Short mmCIF file of C-alpha atoms in Angstrom, two decimals:
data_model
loop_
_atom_site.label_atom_id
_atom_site.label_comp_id
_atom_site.label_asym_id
_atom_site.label_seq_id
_atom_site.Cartn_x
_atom_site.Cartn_y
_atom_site.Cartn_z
CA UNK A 1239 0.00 0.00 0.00
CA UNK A 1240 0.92 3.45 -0.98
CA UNK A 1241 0.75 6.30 1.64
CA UNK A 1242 0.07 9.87 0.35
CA UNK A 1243 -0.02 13.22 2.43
CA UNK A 1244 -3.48 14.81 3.01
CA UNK A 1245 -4.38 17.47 1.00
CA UNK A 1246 -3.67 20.76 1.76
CA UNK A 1247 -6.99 22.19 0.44
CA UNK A 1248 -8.77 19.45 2.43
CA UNK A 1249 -7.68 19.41 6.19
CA UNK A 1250 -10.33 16.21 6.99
CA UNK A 1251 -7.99 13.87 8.99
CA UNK A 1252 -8.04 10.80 7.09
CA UNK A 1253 -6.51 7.52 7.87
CA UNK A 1254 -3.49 6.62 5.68
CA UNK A 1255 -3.44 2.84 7.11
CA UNK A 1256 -7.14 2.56 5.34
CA UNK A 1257 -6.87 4.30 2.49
CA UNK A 1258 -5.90 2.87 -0.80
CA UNK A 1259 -4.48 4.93 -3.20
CA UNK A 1260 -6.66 5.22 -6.15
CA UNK A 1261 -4.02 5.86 -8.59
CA UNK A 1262 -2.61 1.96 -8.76
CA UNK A 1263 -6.12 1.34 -9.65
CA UNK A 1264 -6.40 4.29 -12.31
CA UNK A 1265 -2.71 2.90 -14.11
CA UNK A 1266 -3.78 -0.61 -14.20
CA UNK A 1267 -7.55 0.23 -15.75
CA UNK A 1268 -5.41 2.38 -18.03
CA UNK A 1269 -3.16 -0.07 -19.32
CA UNK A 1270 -5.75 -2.13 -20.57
CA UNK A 1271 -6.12 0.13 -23.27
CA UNK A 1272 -4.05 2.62 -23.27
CA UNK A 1273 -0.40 1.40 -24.82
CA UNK A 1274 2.08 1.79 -21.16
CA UNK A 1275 -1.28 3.58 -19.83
CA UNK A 1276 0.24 6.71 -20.32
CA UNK A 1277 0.35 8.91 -24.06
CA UNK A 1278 3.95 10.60 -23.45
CA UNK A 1279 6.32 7.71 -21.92
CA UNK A 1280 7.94 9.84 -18.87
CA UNK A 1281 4.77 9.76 -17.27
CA UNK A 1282 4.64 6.17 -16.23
CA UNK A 1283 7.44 6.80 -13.67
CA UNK A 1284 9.51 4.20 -14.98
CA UNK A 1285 12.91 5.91 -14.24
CA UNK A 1286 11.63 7.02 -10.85
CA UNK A 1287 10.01 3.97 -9.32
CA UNK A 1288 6.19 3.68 -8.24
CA UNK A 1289 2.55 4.69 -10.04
CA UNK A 1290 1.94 7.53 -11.61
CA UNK A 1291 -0.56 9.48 -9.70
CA UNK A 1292 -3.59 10.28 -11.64
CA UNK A 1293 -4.78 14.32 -11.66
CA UNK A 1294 -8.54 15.46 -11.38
CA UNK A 1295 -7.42 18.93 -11.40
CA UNK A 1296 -4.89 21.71 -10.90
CA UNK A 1297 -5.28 24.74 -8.82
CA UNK A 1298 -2.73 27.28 -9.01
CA UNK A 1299 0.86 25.82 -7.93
CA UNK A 1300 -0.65 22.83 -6.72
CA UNK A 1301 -2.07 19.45 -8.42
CA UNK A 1302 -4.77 17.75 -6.64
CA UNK A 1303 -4.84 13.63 -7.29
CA UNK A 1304 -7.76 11.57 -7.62
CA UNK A 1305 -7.97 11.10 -3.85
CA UNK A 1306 -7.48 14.63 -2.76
CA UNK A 1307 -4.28 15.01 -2.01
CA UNK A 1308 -2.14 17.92 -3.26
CA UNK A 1309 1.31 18.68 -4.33
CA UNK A 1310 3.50 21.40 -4.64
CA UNK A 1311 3.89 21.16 -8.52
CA UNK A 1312 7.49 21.79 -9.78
CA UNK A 1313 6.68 20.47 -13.20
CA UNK A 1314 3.35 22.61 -14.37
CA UNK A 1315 2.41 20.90 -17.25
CA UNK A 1316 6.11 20.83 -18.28
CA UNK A 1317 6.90 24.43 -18.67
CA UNK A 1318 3.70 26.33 -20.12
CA UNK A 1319 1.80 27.67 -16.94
CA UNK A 1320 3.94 30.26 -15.74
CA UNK A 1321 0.72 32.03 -13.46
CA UNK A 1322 0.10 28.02 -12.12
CA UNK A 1323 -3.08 25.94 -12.66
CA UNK A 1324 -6.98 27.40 -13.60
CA UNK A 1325 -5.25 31.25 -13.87
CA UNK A 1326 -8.46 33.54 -14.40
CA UNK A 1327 -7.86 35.79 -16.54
CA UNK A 1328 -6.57 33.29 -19.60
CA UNK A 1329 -9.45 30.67 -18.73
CA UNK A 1330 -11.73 33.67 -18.95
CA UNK A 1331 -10.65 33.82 -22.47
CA UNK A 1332 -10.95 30.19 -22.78
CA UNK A 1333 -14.29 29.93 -22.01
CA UNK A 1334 -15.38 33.65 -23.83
CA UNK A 1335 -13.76 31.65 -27.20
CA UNK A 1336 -15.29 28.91 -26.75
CA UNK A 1337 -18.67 30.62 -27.37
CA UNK A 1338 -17.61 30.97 -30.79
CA UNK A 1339 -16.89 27.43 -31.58
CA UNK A 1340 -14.23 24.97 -31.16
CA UNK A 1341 -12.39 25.02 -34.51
CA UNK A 1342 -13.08 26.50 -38.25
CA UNK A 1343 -10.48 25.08 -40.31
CA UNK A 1344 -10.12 29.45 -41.18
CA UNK A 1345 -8.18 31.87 -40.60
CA UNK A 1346 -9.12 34.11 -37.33
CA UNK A 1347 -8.14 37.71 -35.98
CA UNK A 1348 -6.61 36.20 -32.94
CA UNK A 1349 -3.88 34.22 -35.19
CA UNK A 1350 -2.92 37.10 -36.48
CA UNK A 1351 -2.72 39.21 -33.17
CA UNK A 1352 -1.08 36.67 -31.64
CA UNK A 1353 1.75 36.52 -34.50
CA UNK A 1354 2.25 40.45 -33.94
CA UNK A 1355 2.73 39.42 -30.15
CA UNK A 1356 5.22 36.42 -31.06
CA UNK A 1357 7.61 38.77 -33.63
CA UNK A 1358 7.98 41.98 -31.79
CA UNK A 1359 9.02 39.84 -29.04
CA UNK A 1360 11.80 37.72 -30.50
CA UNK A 1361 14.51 39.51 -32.43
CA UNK A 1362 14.86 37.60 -36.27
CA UNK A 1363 11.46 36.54 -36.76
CA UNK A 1364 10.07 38.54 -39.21
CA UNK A 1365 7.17 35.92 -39.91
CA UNK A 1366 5.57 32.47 -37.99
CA UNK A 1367 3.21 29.86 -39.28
CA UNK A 1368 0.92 28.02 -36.42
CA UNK A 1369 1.12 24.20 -35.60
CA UNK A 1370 0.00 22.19 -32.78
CA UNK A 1371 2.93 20.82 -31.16
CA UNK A 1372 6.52 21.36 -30.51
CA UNK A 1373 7.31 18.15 -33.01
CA UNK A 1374 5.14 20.00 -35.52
CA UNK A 1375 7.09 23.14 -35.28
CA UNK A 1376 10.39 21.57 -35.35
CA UNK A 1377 9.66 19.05 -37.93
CA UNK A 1378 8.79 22.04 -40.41
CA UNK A 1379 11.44 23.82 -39.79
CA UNK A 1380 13.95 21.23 -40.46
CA UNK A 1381 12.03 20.60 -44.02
CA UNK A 1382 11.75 24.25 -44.34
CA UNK A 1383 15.83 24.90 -43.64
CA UNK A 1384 16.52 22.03 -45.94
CA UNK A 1385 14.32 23.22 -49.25
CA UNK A 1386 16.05 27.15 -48.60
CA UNK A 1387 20.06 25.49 -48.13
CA UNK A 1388 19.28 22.91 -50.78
CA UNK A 1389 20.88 20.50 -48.59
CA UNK A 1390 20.14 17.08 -46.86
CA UNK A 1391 22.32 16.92 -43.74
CA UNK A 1392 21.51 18.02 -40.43
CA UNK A 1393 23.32 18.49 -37.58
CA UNK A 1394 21.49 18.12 -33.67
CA UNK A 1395 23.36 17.71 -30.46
CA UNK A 1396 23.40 15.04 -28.48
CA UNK A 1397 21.05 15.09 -25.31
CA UNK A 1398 18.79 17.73 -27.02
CA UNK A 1399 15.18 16.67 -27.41
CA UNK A 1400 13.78 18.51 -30.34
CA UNK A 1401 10.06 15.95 -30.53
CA UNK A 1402 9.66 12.52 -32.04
CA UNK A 1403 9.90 13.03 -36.20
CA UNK A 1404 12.23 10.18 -37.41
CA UNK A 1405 14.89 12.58 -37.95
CA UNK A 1406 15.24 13.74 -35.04
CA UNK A 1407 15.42 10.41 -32.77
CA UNK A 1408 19.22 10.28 -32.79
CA UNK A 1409 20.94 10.50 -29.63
CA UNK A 1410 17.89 12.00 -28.12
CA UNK A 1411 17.46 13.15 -24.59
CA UNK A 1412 14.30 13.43 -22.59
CA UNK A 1413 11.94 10.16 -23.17
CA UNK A 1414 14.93 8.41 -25.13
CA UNK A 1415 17.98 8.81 -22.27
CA UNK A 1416 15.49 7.96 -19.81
CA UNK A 1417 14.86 4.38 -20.92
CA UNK A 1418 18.33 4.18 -22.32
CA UNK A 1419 17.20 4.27 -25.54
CA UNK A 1420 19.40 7.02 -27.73
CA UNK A 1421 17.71 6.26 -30.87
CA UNK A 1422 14.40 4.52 -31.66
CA UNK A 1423 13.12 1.47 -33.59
CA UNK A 1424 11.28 2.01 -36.51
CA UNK A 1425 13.53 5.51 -37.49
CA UNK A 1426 14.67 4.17 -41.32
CA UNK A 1427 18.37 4.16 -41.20
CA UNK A 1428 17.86 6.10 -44.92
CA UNK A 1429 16.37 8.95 -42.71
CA UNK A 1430 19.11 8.82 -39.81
CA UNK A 1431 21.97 9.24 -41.86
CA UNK A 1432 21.54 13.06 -42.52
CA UNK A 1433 21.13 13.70 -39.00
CA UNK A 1434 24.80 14.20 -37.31
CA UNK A 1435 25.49 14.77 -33.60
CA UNK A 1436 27.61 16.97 -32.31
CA UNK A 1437 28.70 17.41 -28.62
CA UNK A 1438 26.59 20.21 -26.65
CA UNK A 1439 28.53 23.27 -25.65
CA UNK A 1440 31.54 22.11 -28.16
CA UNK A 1441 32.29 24.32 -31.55
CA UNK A 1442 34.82 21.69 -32.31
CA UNK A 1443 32.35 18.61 -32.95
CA UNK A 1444 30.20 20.45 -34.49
CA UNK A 1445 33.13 21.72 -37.23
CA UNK A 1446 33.73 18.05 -37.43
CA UNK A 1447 30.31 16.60 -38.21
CA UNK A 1448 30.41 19.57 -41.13
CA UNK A 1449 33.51 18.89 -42.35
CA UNK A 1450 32.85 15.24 -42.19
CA UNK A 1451 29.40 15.72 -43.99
CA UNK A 1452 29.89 18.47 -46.46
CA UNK A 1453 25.83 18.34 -47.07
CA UNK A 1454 25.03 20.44 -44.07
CA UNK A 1455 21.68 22.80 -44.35
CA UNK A 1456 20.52 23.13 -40.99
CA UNK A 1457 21.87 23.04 -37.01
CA UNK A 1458 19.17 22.80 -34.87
CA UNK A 1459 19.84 23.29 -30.80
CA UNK A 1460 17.87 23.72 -27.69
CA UNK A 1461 20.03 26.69 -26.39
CA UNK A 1462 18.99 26.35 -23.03
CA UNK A 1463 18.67 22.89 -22.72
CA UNK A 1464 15.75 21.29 -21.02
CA UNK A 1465 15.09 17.64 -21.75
CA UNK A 1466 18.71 16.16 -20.75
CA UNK A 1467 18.29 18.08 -17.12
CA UNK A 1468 18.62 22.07 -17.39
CA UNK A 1469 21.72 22.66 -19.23
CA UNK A 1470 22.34 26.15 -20.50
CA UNK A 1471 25.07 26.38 -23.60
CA UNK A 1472 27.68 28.99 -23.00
CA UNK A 1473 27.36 32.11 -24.43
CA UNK A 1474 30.88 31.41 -26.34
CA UNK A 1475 29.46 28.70 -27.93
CA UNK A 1476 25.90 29.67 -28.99
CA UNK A 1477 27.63 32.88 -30.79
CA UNK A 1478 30.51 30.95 -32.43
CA UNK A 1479 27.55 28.47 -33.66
CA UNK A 1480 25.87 30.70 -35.13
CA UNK A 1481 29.42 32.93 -36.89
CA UNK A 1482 30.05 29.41 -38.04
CA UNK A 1483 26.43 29.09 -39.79
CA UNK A 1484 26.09 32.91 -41.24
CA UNK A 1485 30.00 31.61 -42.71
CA UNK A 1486 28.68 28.15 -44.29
CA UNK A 1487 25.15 29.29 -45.38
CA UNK A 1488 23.60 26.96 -42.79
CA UNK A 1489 20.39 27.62 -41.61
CA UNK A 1490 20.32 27.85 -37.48
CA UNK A 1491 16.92 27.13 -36.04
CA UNK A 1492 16.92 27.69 -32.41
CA UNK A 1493 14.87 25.12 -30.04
CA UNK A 1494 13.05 27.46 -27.67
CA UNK A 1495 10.02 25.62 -27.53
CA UNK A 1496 10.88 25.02 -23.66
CA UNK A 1497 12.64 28.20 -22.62
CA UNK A 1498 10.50 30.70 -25.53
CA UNK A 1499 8.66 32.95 -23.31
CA UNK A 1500 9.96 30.98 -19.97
CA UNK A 1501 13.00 31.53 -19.48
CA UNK A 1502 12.55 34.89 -19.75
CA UNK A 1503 10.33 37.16 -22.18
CA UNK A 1504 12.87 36.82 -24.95
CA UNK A 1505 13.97 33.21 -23.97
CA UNK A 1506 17.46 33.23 -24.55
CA UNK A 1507 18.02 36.48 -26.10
CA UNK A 1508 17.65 37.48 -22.77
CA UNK A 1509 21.36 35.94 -21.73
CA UNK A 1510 22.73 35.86 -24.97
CA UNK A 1511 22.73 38.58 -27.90
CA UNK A 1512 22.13 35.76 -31.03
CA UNK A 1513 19.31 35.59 -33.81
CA UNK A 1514 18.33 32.75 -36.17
CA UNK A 1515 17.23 32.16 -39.10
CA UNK A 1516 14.52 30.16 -37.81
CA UNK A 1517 13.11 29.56 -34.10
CA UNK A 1518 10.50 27.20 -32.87
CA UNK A 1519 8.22 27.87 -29.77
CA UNK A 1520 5.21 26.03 -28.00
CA UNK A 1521 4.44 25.17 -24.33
CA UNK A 1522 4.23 29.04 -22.70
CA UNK A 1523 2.79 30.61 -26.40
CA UNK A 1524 -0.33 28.26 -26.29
CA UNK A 1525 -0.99 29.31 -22.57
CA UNK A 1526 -1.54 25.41 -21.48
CA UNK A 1527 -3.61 24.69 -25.36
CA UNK A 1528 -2.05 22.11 -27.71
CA UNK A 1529 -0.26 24.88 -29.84
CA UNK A 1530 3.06 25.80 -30.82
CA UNK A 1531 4.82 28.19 -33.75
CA UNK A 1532 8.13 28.06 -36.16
CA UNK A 1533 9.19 31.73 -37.80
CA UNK A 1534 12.32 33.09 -38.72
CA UNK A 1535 13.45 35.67 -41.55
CA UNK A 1536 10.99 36.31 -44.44
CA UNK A 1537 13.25 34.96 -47.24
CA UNK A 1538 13.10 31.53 -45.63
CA UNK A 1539 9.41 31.91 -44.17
CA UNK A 1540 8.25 32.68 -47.90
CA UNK A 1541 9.16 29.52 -49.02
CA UNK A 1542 6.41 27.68 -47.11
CA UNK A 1543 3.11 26.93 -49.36
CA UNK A 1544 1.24 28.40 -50.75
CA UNK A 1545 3.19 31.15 -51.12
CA UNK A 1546 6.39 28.80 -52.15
CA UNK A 1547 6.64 25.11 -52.88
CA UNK A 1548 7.48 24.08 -49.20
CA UNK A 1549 4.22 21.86 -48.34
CA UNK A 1550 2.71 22.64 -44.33
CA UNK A 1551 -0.46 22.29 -43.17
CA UNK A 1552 -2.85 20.89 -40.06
CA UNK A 1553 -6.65 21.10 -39.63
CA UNK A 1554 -6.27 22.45 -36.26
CA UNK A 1555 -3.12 25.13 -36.65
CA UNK A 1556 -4.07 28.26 -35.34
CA UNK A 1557 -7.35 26.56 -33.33
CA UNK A 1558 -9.48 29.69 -31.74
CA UNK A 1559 -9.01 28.29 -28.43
CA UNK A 1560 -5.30 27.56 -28.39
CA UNK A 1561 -4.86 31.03 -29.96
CA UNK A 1562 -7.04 32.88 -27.41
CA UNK A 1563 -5.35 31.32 -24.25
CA UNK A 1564 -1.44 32.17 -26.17
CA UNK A 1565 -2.81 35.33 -26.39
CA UNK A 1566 -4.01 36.11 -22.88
CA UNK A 1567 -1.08 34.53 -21.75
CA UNK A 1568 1.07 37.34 -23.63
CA UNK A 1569 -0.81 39.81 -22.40
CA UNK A 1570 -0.68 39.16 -18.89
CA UNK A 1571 3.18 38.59 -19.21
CA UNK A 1572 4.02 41.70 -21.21
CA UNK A 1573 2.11 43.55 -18.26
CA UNK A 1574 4.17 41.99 -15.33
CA UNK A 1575 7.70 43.52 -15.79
CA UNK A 1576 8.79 42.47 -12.51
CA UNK A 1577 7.61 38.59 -12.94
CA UNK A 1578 10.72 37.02 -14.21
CA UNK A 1579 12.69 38.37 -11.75
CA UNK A 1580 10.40 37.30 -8.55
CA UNK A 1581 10.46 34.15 -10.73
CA UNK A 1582 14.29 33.66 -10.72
CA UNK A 1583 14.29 34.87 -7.35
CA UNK A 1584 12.15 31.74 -6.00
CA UNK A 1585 13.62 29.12 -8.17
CA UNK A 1586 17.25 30.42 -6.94
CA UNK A 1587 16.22 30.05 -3.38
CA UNK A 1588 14.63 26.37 -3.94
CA UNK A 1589 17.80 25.35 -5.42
CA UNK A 1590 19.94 26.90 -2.34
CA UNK A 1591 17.73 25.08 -0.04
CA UNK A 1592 18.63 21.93 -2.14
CA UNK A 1593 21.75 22.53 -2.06
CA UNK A 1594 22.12 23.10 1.84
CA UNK A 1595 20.60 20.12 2.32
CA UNK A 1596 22.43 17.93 0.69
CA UNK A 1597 25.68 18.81 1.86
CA UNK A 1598 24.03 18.69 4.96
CA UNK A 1599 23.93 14.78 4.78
CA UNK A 1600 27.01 14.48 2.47
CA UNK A 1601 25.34 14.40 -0.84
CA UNK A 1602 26.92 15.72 -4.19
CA UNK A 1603 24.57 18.07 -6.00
CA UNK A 1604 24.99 20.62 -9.43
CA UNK A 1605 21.93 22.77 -9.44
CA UNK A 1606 21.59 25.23 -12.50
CA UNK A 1607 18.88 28.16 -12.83
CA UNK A 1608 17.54 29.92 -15.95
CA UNK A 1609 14.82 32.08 -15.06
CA UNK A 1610 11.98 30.78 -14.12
CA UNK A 1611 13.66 27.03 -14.82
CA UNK A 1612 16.07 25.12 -12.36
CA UNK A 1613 17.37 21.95 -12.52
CA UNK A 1614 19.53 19.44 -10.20
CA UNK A 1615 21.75 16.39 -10.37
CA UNK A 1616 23.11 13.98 -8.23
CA UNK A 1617 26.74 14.82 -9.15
CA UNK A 1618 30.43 15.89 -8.05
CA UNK A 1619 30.86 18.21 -11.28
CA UNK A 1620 29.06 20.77 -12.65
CA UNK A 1621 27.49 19.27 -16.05
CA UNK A 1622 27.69 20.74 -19.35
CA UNK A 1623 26.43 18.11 -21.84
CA UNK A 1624 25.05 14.90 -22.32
CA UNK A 1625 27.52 12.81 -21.15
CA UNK A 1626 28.01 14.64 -17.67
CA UNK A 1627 24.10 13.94 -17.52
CA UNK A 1628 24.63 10.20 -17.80
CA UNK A 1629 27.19 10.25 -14.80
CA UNK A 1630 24.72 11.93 -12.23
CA UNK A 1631 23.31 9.55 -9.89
CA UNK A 1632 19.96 8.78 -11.47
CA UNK A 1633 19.25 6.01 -8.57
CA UNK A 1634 19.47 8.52 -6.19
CA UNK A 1635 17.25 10.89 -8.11
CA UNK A 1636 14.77 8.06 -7.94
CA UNK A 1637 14.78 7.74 -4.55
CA UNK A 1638 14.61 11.85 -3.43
CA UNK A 1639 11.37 11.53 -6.32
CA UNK A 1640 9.87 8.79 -4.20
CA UNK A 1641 10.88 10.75 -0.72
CA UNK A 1642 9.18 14.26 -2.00
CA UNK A 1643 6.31 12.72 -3.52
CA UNK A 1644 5.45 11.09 -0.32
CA UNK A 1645 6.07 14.86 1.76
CA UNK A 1646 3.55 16.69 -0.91
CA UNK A 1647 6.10 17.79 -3.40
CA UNK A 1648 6.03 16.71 -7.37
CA UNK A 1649 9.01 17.18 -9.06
CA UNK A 1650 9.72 15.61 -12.92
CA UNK A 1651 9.38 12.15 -13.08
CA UNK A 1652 12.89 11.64 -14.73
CA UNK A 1653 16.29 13.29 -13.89
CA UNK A 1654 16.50 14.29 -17.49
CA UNK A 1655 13.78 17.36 -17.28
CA UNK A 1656 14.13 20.91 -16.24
CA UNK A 1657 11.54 21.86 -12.85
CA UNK A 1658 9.46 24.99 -13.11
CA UNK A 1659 8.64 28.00 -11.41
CA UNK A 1660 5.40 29.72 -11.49
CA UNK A 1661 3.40 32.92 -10.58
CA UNK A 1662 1.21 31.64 -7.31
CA UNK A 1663 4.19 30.13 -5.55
CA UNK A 1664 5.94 32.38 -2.59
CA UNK A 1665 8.46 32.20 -0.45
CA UNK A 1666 6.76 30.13 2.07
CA UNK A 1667 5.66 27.45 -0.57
CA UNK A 1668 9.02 26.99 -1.64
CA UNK A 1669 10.17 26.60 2.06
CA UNK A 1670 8.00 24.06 2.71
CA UNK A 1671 9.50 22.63 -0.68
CA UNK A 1672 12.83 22.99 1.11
CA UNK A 1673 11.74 21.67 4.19
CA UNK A 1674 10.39 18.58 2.52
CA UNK A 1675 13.87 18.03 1.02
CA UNK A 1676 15.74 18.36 3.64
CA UNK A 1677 13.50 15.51 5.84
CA UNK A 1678 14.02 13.66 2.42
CA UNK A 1679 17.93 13.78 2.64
CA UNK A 1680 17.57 12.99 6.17
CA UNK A 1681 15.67 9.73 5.78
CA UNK A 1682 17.63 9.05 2.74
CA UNK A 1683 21.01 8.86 4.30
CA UNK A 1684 19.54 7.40 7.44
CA UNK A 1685 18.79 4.30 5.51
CA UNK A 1686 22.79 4.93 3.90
CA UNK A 1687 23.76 4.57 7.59
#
């Protein structure tokens, strides 16, 4: 039997020896007929030990479970809800769109106003085209750099996450490093062969794979890492990446469907002065809606049908509701100057707490902030690419999962994702985040003893 705190928004005492957590249930009546019982693999908790707990609802930094209980939720929906669960003012807009209709297969005001938003934001994107997921976005792109270069080859790094079109799968991070799994089966070696990897925050490998290819038409990175653990690139090396591209007449699209809009307004234009010639976002610009967007300079953008030959299209691109939530989600941030700041401030205390208590007890730990994102391993050595990720101590990220689950506190459910900060949490939340961790350590290296 599983043991759960009580929720926080329901003080009944309730006995924890008699209750039966109704999540085992949930999985196993899910995995009848849903393939793993999950539909993105990181949720089954496979790399973390235990059952998934199953959601009825969220309610501003917490998540409630099926039997009431709630958590302090580090993950929010894996990066879009920076103001937390059910925020008014964008399900206001929700639910005054949804009077309109669902979806019109058309084209709407609100795509367009929410383009406007998306480009004077983001320095080199002179025009975007709508999709519905961050595979979507970076899937087009990488046909879209390849028709404009006039070449096959692509070059990703290795521990970047970039969704799951067959090109991509090669040396992936996220999903893929979590089950050990670099590449996947049914990716047609004929379709893996253009796709190079070079080493993260390394100019070298990356001069290497061109060199070694000759056929290169697009680099594609996540420049602030978030799906091998929270890995920044160095400012050196994003702005030699891109001198070497502008040089070779590569095309550099820019991953920020993560850290766009999260990180900081400007994702990482905010740390480091580079533009591309093509970005992707999603997560934060669809306010918690399937959505997500690729742009980038109007030479390339023009290419895309039917303007140009480049083919693109999806029944539900640009959907009125996914578009009115981005929107209001824009809105609210482009009011709130001081957010990312009070942001940065709370996720830099969390990870101070984590850090005290760990030494506390003896226990290695890197901790990296970017914003509004953080992220930890179990490590000696700071870690600046894949293969530093692969050292950390993924066992004993399992077991401090397990530990803060129990105390009320979700974090990701795999050491190779970034944790997130949003609006409704204060400095007393994450103290009793910190708190939580530090009894975790305790028991932790009590059982060590």
């Amino acid at each position: 039997m599983e043991h759960f705190p009580k929720s926080r928004l329901n003080q009944a005492q309730i006995d924890k020896e008699d209750r039966i957590h109704t999540s085992i249930n949930d999985f196993n009546e899910a995995k009848q007929v849903i393939a793993g019982g999950v539909n993105s693999p990181v949720r089954a908790f496979k790399s973390v030990g235990g059952t998934p707990i199953f959601i009825q609802k969220g309610q501003g930094c917490y998540l409630i479970d099926n039997d009431g209980n709630a958590y302090i939720d580090f993950v929010q929906s894996w990066g879009p809800l920076l103001f937390g669960h059910s925020d008014d003012e964008i399900l206001q807009a929700v639910q005054e769109s949804l009077q309109n209709g669902l979806s019109f297969g058309a084209p709407t005001r609100a795509e367009t106003q929410l383009a406007k938003a998306i480009i004077t934001s983001y320095d080199g994107v002179d025009k975007v085209r709508f999709v519905s997921s961050g595979t979507e976005a970076t899937m087009s792109a990488i046909r879209l750099a390849r028709a404009f270069s006039g070449r096959d080859d692509i070059i990703k790094f290795d521990g970047c996450y970039h969704g799951h079109s067959d090109s991509l799968l090669v040396s992936a991070g996220s999903g893929c490093a979590t089950f050990g799994t670099p590449s996947s089966p049914g990716v047609p070696s004929d379709l893996s062969k253009h796709t190079l990897v070079a080493r993260y925050n390394d100019i070298d490998s990356v001069q290497k794979c061109i060199e070694a290819s000759g056929q290169v038409g697009a680099i594609i990175i996540e420049p602030i890492a978030g799906n091998m653990g929270l890995v920044p690139a160095e400012a050196e090396f994003l702005l030699s990446l891109r001198k070497l591209c502008s040089e070779r007449g590569i095309v550099l699209i820019i991953d920020e469907v993560m850290s766009g809009f999260r990180a900081a307004f400007n994702g990482v234009q905010h740390f480091v002065p580079i533009e591309p010639d093509l970005v992707c976002f999603g997560k934060v610009v669809g306010g918690g809606m399937p959505l997500a967007v690729f742009g980038g300079r109007a030479e390339i953008m023009d290419m895309l049908s039917p303007q140009g030959a480049v083919y693109q299209a999806g029944t539900l691109s640009g959907n009125p509701i996914a578009t009115a939530a981005g929107l209001a989600m824009l809105k609210k941030l482009a009011k709130d100057k001081g957010l990312y700041e009070r942001l940065e401030s709370l996720a830099r205390r969390f990870v101070s707490g984590l850090e005290s208590s760990a030494k506390a007890h003896n226990i290695p730990l890197q901790t990296q902030v970017r914003g509004s994102m953080f992220g930890f391993f179990f490590a000696s050595k700071p870690v600046k690419n894949f293969d530093d990720a692969k050292s950390a101590d993924t066992a004993m990220y399992a077991r401090f999962h397990q530990e803060m689950l129990q105390r009320g506190v979700y974090l990701a459910c795999s050491q190779f994702e970034t944790g997130f900060i949003c609006a409704p949490m204060s400095e007393a939340i994450i103290d009793e985040a910190i708190q939580a961790a530090s009894e975790s350590f305790a028991f932790i290296a009590s059982e060590r003893a």
